[in-house]
JSON list of C-alpha atoms in Angstrom, two decimals:
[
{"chain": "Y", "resi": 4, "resn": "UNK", "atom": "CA", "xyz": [0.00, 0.00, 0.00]},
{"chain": "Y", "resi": 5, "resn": "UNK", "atom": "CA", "xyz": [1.42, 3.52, -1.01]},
{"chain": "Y", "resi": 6, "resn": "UNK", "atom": "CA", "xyz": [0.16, 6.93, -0.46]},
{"chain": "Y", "resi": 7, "resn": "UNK", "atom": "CA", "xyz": [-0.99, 8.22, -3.87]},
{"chain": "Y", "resi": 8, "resn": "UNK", "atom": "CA", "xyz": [-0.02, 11.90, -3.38]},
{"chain": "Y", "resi": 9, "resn": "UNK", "atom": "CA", "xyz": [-3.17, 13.65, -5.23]},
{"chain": "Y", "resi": 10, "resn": "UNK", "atom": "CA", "xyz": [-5.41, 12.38, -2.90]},
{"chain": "Y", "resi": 11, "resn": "UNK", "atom": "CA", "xyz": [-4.04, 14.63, -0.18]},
{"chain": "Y", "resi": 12, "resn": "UNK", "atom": "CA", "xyz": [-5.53, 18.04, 0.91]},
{"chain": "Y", "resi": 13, "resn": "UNK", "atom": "CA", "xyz": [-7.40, 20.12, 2.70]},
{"chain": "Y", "resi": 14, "resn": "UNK", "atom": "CA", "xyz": [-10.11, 21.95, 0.67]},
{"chain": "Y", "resi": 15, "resn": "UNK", "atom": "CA", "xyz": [-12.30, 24.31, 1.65]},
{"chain": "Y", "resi": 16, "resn": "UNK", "atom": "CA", "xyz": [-15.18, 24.70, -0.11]},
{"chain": "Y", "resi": 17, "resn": "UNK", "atom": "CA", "xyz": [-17.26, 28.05, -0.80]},
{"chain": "Y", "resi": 18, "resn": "UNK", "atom": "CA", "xyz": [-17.71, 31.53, -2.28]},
{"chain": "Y", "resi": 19, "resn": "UNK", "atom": "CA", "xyz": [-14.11, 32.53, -2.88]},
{"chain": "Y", "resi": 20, "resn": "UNK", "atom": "CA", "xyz": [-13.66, 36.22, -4.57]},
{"chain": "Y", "resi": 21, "resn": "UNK", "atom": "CA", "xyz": [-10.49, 34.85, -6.39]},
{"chain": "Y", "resi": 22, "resn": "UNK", "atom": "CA", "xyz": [-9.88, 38.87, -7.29]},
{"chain": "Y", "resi": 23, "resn": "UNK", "atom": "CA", "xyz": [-8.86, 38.94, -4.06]},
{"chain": "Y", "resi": 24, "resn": "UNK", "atom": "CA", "xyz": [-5.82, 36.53, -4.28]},
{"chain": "Y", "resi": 25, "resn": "UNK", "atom": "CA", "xyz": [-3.19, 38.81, -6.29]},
{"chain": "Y", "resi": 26, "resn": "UNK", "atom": "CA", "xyz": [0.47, 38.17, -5.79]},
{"chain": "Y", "resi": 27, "resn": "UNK", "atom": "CA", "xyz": [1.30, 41.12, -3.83]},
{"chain": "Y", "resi": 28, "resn": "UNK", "atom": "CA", "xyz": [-2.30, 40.15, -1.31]},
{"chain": "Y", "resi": 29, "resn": "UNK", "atom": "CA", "xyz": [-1.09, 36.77, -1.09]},
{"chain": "Y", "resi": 30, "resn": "UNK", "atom": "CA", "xyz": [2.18, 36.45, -0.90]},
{"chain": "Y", "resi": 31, "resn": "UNK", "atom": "CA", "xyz": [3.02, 37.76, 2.40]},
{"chain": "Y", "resi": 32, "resn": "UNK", "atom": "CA", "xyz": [-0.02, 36.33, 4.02]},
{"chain": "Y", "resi": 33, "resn": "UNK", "atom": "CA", "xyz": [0.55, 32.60, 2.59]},
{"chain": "Y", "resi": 34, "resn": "UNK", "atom": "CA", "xyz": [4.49, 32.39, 1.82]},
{"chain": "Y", "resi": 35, "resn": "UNK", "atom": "CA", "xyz": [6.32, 34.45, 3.77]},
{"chain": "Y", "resi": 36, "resn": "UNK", "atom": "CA", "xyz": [9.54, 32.99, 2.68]},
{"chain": "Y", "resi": 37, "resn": "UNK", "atom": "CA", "xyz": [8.89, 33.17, -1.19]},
{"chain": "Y", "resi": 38, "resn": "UNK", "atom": "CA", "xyz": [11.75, 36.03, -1.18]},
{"chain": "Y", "resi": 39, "resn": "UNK", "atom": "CA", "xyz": [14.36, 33.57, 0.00]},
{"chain": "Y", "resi": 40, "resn": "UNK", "atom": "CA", "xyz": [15.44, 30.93, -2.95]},
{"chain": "Y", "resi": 41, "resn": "UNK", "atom": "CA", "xyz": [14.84, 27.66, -1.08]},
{"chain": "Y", "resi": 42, "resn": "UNK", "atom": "CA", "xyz": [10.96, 29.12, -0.79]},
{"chain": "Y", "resi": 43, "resn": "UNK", "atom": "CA", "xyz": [10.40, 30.08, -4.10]},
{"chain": "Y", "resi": 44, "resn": "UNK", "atom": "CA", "xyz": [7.18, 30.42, -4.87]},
{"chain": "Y", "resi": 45, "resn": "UNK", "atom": "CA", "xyz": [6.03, 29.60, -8.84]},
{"chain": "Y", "resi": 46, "resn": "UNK", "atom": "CA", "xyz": [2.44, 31.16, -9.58]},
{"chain": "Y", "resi": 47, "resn": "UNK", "atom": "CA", "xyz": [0.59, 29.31, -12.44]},
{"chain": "Y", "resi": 48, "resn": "UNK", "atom": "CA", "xyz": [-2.18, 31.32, -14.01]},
{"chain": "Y", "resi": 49, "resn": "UNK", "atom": "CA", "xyz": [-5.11, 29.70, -16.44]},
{"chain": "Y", "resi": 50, "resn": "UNK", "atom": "CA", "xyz": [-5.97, 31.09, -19.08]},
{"chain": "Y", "resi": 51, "resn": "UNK", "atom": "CA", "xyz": [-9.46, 30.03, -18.86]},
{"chain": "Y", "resi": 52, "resn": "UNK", "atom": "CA", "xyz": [-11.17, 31.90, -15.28]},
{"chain": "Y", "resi": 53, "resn": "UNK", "atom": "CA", "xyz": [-12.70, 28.06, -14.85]},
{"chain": "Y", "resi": 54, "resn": "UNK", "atom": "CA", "xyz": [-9.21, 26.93, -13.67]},
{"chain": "Y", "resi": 55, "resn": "UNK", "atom": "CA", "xyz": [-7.70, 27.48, -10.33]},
{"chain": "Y", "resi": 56, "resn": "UNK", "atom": "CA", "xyz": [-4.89, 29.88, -10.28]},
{"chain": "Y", "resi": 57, "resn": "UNK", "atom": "CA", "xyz": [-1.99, 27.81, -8.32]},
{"chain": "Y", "resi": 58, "resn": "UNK", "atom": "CA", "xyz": [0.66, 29.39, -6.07]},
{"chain": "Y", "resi": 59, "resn": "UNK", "atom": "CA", "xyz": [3.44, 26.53, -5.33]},
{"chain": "Y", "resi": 60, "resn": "UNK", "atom": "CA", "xyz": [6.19, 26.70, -3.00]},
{"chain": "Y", "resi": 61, "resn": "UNK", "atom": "CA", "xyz": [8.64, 23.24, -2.40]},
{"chain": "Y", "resi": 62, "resn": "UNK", "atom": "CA", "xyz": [5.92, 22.55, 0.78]},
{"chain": "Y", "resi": 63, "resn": "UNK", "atom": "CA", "xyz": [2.22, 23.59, -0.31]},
{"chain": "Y", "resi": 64, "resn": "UNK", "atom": "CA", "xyz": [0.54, 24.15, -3.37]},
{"chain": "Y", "resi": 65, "resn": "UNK", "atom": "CA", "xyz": [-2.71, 26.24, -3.39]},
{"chain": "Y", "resi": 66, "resn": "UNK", "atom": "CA", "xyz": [-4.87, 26.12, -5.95]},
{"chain": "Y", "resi": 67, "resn": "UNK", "atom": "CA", "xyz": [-7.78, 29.02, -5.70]},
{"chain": "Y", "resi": 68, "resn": "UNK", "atom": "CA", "xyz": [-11.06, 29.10, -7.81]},
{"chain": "Y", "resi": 69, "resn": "UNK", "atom": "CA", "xyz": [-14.41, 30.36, -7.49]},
{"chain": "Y", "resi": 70, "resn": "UNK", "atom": "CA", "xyz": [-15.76, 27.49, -5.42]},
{"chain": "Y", "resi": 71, "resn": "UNK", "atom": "CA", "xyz": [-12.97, 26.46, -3.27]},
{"chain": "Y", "resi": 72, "resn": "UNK", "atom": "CA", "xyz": [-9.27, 26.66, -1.63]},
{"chain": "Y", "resi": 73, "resn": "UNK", "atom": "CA", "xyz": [-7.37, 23.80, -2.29]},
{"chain": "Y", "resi": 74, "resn": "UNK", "atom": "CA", "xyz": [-4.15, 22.96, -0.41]},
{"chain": "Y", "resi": 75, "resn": "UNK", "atom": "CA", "xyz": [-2.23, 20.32, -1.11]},
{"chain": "Y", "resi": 76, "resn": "UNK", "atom": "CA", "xyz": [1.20, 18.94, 0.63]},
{"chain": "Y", "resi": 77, "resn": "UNK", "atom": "CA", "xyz": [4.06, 18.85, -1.97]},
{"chain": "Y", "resi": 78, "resn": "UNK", "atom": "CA", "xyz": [5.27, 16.04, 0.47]},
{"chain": "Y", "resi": 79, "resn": "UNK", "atom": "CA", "xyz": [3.37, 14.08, 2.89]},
{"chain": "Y", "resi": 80, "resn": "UNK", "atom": "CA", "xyz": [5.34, 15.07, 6.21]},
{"chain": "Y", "resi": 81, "resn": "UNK", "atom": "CA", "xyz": [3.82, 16.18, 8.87]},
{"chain": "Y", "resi": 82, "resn": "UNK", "atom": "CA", "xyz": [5.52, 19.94, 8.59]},
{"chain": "Y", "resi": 83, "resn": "UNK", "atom": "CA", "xyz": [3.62, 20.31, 4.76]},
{"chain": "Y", "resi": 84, "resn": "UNK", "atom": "CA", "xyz": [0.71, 18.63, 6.14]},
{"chain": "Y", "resi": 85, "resn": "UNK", "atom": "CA", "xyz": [0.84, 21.31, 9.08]},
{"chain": "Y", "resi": 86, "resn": "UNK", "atom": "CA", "xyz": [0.94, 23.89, 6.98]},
{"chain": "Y", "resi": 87, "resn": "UNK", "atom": "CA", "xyz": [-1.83, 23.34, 4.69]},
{"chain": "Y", "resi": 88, "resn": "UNK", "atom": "CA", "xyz": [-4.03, 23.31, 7.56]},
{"chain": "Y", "resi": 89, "resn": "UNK", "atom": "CA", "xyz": [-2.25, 26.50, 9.32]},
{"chain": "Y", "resi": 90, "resn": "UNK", "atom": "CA", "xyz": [-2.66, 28.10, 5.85]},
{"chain": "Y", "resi": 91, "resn": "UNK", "atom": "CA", "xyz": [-6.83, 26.96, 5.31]},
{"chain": "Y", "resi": 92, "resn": "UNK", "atom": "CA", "xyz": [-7.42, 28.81, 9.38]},
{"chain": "Y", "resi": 93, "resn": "UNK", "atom": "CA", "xyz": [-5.24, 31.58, 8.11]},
{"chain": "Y", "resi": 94, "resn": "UNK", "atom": "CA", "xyz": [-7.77, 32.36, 5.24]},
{"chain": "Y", "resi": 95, "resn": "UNK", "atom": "CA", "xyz": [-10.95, 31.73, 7.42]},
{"chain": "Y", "resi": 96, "resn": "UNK", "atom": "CA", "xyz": [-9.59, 34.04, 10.07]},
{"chain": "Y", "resi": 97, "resn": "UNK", "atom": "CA", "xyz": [-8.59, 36.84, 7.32]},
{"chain": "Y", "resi": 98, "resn": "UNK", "atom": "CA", "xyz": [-11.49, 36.43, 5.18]},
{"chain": "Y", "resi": 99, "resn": "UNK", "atom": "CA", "xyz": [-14.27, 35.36, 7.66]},
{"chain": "Y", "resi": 100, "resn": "UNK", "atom": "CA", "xyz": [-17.17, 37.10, 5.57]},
{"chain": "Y", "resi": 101, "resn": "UNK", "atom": "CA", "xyz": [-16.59, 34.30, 2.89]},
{"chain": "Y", "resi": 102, "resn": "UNK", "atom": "CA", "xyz": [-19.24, 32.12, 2.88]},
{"chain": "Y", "resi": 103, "resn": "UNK", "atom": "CA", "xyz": [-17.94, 28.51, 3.50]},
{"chain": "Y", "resi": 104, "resn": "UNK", "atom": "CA", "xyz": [-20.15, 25.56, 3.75]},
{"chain": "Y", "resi": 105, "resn": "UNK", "atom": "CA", "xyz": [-17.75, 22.35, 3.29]},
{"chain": "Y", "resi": 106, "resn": "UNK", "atom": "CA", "xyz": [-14.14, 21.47, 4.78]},
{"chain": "Y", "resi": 107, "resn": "UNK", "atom": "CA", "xyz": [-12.71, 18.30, 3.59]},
{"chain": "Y", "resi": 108, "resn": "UNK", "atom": "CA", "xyz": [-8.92, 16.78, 4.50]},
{"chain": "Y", "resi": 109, "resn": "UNK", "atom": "CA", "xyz": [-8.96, 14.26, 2.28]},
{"chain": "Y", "resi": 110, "resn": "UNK", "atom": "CA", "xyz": [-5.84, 11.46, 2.11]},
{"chain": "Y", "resi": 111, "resn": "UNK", "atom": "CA", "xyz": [-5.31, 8.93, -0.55]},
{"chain": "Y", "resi": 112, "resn": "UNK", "atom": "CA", "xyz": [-3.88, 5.35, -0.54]},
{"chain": "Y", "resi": 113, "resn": "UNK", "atom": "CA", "xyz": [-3.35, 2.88, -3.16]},
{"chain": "Y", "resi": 114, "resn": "UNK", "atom": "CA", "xyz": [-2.29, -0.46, -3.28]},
{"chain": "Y", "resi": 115, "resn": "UNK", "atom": "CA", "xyz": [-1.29, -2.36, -6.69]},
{"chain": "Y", "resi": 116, "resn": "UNK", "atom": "CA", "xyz": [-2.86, -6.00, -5.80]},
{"chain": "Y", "resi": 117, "resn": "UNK", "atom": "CA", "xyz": [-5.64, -5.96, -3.51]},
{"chain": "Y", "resi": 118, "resn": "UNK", "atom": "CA", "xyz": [-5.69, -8.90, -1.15]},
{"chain": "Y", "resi": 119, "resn": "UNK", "atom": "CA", "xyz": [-9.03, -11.53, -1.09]},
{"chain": "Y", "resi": 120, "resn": "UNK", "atom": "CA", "xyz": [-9.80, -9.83, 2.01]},
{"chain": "Y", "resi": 121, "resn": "UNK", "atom": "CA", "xyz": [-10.66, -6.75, -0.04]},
{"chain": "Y", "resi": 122, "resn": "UNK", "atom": "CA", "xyz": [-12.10, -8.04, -2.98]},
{"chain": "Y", "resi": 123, "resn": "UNK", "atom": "CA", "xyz": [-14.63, -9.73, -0.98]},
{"chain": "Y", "resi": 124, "resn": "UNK", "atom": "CA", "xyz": [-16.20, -6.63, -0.06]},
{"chain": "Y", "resi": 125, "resn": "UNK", "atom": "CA", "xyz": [-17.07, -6.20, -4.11]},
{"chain": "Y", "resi": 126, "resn": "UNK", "atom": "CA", "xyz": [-18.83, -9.44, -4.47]},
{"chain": "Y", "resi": 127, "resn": "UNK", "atom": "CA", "xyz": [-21.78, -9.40, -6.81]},
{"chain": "Y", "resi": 128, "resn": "UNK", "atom": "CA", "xyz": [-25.00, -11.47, -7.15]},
{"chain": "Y", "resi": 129, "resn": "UNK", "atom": "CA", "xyz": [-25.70, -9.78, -10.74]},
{"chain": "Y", "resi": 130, "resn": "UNK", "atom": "CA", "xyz": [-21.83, -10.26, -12.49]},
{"chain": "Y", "resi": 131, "resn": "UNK", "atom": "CA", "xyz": [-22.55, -13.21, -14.66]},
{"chain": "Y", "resi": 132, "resn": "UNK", "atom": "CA", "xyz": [-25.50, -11.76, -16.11]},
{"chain": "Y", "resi": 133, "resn": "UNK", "atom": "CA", "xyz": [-24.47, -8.67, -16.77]},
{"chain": "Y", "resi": 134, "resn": "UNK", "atom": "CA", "xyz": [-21.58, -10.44, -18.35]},
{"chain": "Y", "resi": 135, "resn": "UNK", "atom": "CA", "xyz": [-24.02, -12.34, -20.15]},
{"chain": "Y", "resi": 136, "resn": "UNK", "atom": "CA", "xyz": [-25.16, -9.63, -21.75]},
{"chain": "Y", "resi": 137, "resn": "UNK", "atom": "CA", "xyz": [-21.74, -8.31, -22.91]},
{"chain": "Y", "resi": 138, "resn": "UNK", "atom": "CA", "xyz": [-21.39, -5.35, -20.07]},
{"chain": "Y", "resi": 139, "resn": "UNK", "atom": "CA", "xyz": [-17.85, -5.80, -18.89]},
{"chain": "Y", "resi": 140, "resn": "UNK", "atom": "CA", "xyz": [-17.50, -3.60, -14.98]},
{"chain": "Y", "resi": 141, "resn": "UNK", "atom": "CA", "xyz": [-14.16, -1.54, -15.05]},
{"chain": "Y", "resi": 142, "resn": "UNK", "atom": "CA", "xyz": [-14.27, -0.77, -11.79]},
{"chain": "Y", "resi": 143, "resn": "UNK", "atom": "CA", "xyz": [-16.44, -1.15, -8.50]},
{"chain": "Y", "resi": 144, "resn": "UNK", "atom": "CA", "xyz": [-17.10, 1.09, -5.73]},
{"chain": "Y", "resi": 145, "resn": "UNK", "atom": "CA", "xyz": [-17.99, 0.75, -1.83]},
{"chain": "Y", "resi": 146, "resn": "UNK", "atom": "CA", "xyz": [-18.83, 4.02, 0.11]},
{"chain": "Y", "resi": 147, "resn": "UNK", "atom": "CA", "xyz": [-19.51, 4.44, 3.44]},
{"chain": "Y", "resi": 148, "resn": "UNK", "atom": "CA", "xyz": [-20.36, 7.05, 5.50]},
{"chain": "Y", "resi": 149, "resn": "UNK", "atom": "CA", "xyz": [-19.42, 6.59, 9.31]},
{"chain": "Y", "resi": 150, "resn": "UNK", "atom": "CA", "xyz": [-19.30, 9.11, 12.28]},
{"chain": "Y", "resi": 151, "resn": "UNK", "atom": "CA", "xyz": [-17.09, 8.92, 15.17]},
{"chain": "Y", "resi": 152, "resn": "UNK", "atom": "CA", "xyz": [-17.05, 11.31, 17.97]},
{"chain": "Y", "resi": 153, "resn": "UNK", "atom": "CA", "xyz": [-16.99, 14.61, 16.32]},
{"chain": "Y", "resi": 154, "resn": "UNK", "atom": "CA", "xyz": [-15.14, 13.36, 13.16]},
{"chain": "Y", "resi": 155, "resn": "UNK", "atom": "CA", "xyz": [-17.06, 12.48, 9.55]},
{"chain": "Y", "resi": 156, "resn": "UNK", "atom": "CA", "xyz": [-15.89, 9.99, 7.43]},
{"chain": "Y", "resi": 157, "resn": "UNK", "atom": "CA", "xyz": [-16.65, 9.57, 4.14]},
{"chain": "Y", "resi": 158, "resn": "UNK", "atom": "CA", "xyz": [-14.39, 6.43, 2.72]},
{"chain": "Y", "resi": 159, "resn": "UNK", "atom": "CA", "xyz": [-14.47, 5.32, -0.92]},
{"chain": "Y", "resi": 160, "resn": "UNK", "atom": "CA", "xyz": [-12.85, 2.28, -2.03]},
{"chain": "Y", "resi": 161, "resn": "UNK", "atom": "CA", "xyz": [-12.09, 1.97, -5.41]},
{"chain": "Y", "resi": 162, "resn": "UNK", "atom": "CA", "xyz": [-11.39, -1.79, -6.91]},
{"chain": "Y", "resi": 163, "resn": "UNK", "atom": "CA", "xyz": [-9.86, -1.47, -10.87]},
{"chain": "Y", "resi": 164, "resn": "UNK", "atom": "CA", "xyz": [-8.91, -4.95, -12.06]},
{"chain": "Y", "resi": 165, "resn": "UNK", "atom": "CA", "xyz": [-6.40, -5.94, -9.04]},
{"chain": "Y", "resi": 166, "resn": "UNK", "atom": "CA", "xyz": [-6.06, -2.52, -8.21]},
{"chain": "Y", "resi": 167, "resn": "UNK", "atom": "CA", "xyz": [-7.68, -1.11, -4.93]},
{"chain": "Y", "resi": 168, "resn": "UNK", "atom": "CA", "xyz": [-7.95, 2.59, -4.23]},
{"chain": "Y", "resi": 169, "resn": "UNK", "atom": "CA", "xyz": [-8.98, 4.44, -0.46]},
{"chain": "Y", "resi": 170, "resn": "UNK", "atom": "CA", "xyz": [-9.92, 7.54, -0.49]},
{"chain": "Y", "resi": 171, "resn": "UNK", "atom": "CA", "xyz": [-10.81, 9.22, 2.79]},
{"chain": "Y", "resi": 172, "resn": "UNK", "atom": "CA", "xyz": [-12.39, 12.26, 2.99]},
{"chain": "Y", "resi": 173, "resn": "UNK", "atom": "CA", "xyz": [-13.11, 13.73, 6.37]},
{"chain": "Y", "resi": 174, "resn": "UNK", "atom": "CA", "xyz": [-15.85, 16.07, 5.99]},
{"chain": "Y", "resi": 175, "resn": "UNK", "atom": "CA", "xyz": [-17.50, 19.05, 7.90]},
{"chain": "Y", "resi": 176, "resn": "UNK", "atom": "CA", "xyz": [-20.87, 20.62, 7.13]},
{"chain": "Y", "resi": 177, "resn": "UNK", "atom": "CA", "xyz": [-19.95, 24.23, 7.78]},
{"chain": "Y", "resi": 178, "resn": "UNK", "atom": "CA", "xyz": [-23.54, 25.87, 6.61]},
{"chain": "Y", "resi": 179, "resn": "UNK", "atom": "CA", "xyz": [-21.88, 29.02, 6.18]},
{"chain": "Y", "resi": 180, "resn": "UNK", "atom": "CA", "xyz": [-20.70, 29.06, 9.76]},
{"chain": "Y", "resi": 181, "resn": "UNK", "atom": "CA", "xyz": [-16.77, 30.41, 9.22]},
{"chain": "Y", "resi": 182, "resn": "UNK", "atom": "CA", "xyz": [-16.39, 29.50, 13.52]},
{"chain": "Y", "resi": 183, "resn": "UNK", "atom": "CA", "xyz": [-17.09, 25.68, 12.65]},
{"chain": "Y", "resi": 184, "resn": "UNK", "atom": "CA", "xyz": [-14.91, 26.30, 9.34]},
{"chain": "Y", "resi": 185, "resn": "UNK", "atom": "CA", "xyz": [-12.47, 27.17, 12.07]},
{"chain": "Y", "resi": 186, "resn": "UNK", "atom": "CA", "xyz": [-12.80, 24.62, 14.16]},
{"chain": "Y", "resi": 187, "resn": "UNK", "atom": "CA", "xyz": [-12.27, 21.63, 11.66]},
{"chain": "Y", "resi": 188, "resn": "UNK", "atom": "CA", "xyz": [-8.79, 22.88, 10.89]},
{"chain": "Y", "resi": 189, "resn": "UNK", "atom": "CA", "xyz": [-7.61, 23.56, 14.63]},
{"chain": "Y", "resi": 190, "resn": "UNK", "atom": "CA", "xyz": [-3.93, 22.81, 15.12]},
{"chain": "Y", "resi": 191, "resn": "UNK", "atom": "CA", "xyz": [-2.93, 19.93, 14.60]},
{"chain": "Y", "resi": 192, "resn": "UNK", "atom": "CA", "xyz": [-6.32, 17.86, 13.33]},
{"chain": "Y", "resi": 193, "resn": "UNK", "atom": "CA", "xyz": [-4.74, 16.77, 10.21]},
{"chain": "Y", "resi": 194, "resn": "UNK", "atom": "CA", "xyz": [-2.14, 14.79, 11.33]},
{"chain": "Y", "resi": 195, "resn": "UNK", "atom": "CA", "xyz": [-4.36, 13.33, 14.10]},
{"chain": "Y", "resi": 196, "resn": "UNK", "atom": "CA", "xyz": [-6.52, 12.38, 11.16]},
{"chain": "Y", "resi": 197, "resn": "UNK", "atom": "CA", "xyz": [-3.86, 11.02, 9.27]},
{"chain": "Y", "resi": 198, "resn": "UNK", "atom": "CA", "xyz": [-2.84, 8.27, 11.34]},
{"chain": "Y", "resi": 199, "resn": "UNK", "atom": "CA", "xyz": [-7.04, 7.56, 11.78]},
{"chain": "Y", "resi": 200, "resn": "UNK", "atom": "CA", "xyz": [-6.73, 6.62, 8.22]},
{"chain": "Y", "resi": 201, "resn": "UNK", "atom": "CA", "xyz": [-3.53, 4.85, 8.69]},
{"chain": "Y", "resi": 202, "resn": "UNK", "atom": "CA", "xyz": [-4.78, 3.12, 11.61]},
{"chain": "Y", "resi": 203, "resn": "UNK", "atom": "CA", "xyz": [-7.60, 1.63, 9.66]},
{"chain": "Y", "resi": 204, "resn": "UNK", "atom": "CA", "xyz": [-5.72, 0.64, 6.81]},
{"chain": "Y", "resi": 205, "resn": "UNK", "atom": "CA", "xyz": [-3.51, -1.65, 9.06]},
{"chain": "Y", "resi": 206, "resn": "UNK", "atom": "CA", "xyz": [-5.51, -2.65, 11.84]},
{"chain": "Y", "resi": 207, "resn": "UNK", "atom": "CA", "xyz": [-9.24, -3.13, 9.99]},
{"chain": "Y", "resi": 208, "resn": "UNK", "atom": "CA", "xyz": [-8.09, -4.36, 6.08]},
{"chain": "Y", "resi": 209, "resn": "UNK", "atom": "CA", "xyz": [-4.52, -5.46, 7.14]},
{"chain": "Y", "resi": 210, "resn": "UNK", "atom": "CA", "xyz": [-2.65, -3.40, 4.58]},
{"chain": "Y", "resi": 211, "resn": "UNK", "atom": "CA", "xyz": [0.79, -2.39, 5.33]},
{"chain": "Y", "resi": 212, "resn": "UNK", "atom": "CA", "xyz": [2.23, 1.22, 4.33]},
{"chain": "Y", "resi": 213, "resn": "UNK", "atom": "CA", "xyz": [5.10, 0.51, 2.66]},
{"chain": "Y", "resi": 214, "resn": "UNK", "atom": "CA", "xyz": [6.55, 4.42, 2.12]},
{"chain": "Y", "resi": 215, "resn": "UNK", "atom": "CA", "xyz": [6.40, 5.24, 5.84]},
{"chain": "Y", "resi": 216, "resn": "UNK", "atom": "CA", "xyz": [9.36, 7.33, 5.68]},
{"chain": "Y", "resi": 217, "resn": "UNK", "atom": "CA", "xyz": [7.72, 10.15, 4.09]},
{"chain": "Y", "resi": 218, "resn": "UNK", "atom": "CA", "xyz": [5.99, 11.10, 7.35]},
{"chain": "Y", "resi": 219, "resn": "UNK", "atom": "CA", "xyz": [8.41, 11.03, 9.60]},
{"chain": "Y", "resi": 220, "resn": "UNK", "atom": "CA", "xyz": [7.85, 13.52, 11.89]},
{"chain": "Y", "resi": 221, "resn": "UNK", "atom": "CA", "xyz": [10.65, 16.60, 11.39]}
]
């Protein structure tokens, strides 16, 4: 099992005036290190408005559209991971007349051959006769969504061929409430989330991480 990289973030989703986000409004706000060369920041603008403009530095890359704020850990360490979420309370704090009605810290996890234990979960009482019938499934999909305490989890897993995907996406409801925006991004959530995800990768389907050094805590 390895972490597949674009599955991690933490995106908040909303009414986002992405006016607002000019280099010279952003910068010093979100990368306060993008004069020194090891913090380079590289700024991608679309040329069509329906694609995010992206701000990129070696740790976080933010991608900012109409509908959302997307940050995502250039690697999955707890300091980038940190950082996206110090960055998402940053903009909630200094915007907090933005209406936001979904957080989601989503990770992503991947593992080439999934074992029987897994595929079970996608048996199928209809198979052969859709077969029959010449329809040939490319992939199937489980979703569940669970509560625990205060958390939300939505969990997709994804089976293509011997291929399993899980995708958790920890969601909050935010209703346009920027204090409970707030509060699902409190220090140091995502990396207790994190190891929820890793925890029930190992201990409830029995799959092993096998790129554990990229979280080593720094």
């Amino acid at each position: 099992m390895k972490r597949r990289t674009a599955g991690w973030s933490v995106v908040l989703a909303g009414f986002w005036n992405r006016a607002i986000f000019l280099p010279e409004w952003t910068l010093p706000r979100l990368f306060p290190l993008h004069l020194i060369a090891e913090h380079k920041v590289d700024i991608e603008v679309a040329l069509l408005s329906a694609l995010p403009l992206i701000y990129r530095d070696p740790e976080v890359a933010m991608e900012i559209s109409h509908g959302f704020l997307n940050f995502r850990p250039q690697v999955l360490n707890d300091v980038c991971l940190n950082r996206c979420e110090q960055m998402a309370r940053d903009m909630l704090v200094t915007l907090p007349d933005t209406p936001v009605h979904a957080i989601g810290i989503n990770f992503g996890f991947q593992e080439a051959h999934a074992p029987a234990s897994v595929v079970a979960m996608f048996s199928e009482v209809d198979s052969g006769q859709l077969g029959e019938r010449g329809w040939v499934t490319g992939e199937r999909r489980v979703v569940r969504k669970m509560t625990h305490g205060g958390d939300t989890l939505l969990l997709t897993v994804t089976l293509t061929g011997e291929m399993v995907d899980f995708d958790f996406n920890f969601h909050t409801d935010a209703s346009g409430s920027n204090a409970i925006a707030q509060l699902s991004v409190t220090e140091g959530r995502i990396v207790r989330l994190r190891d929820i995800a890793l925890g029930l990768l190992q201990e409830t389907y029995n799959l092993v991480i096998e790129d554990e050094n990229v979280v080593d805590r720094e």
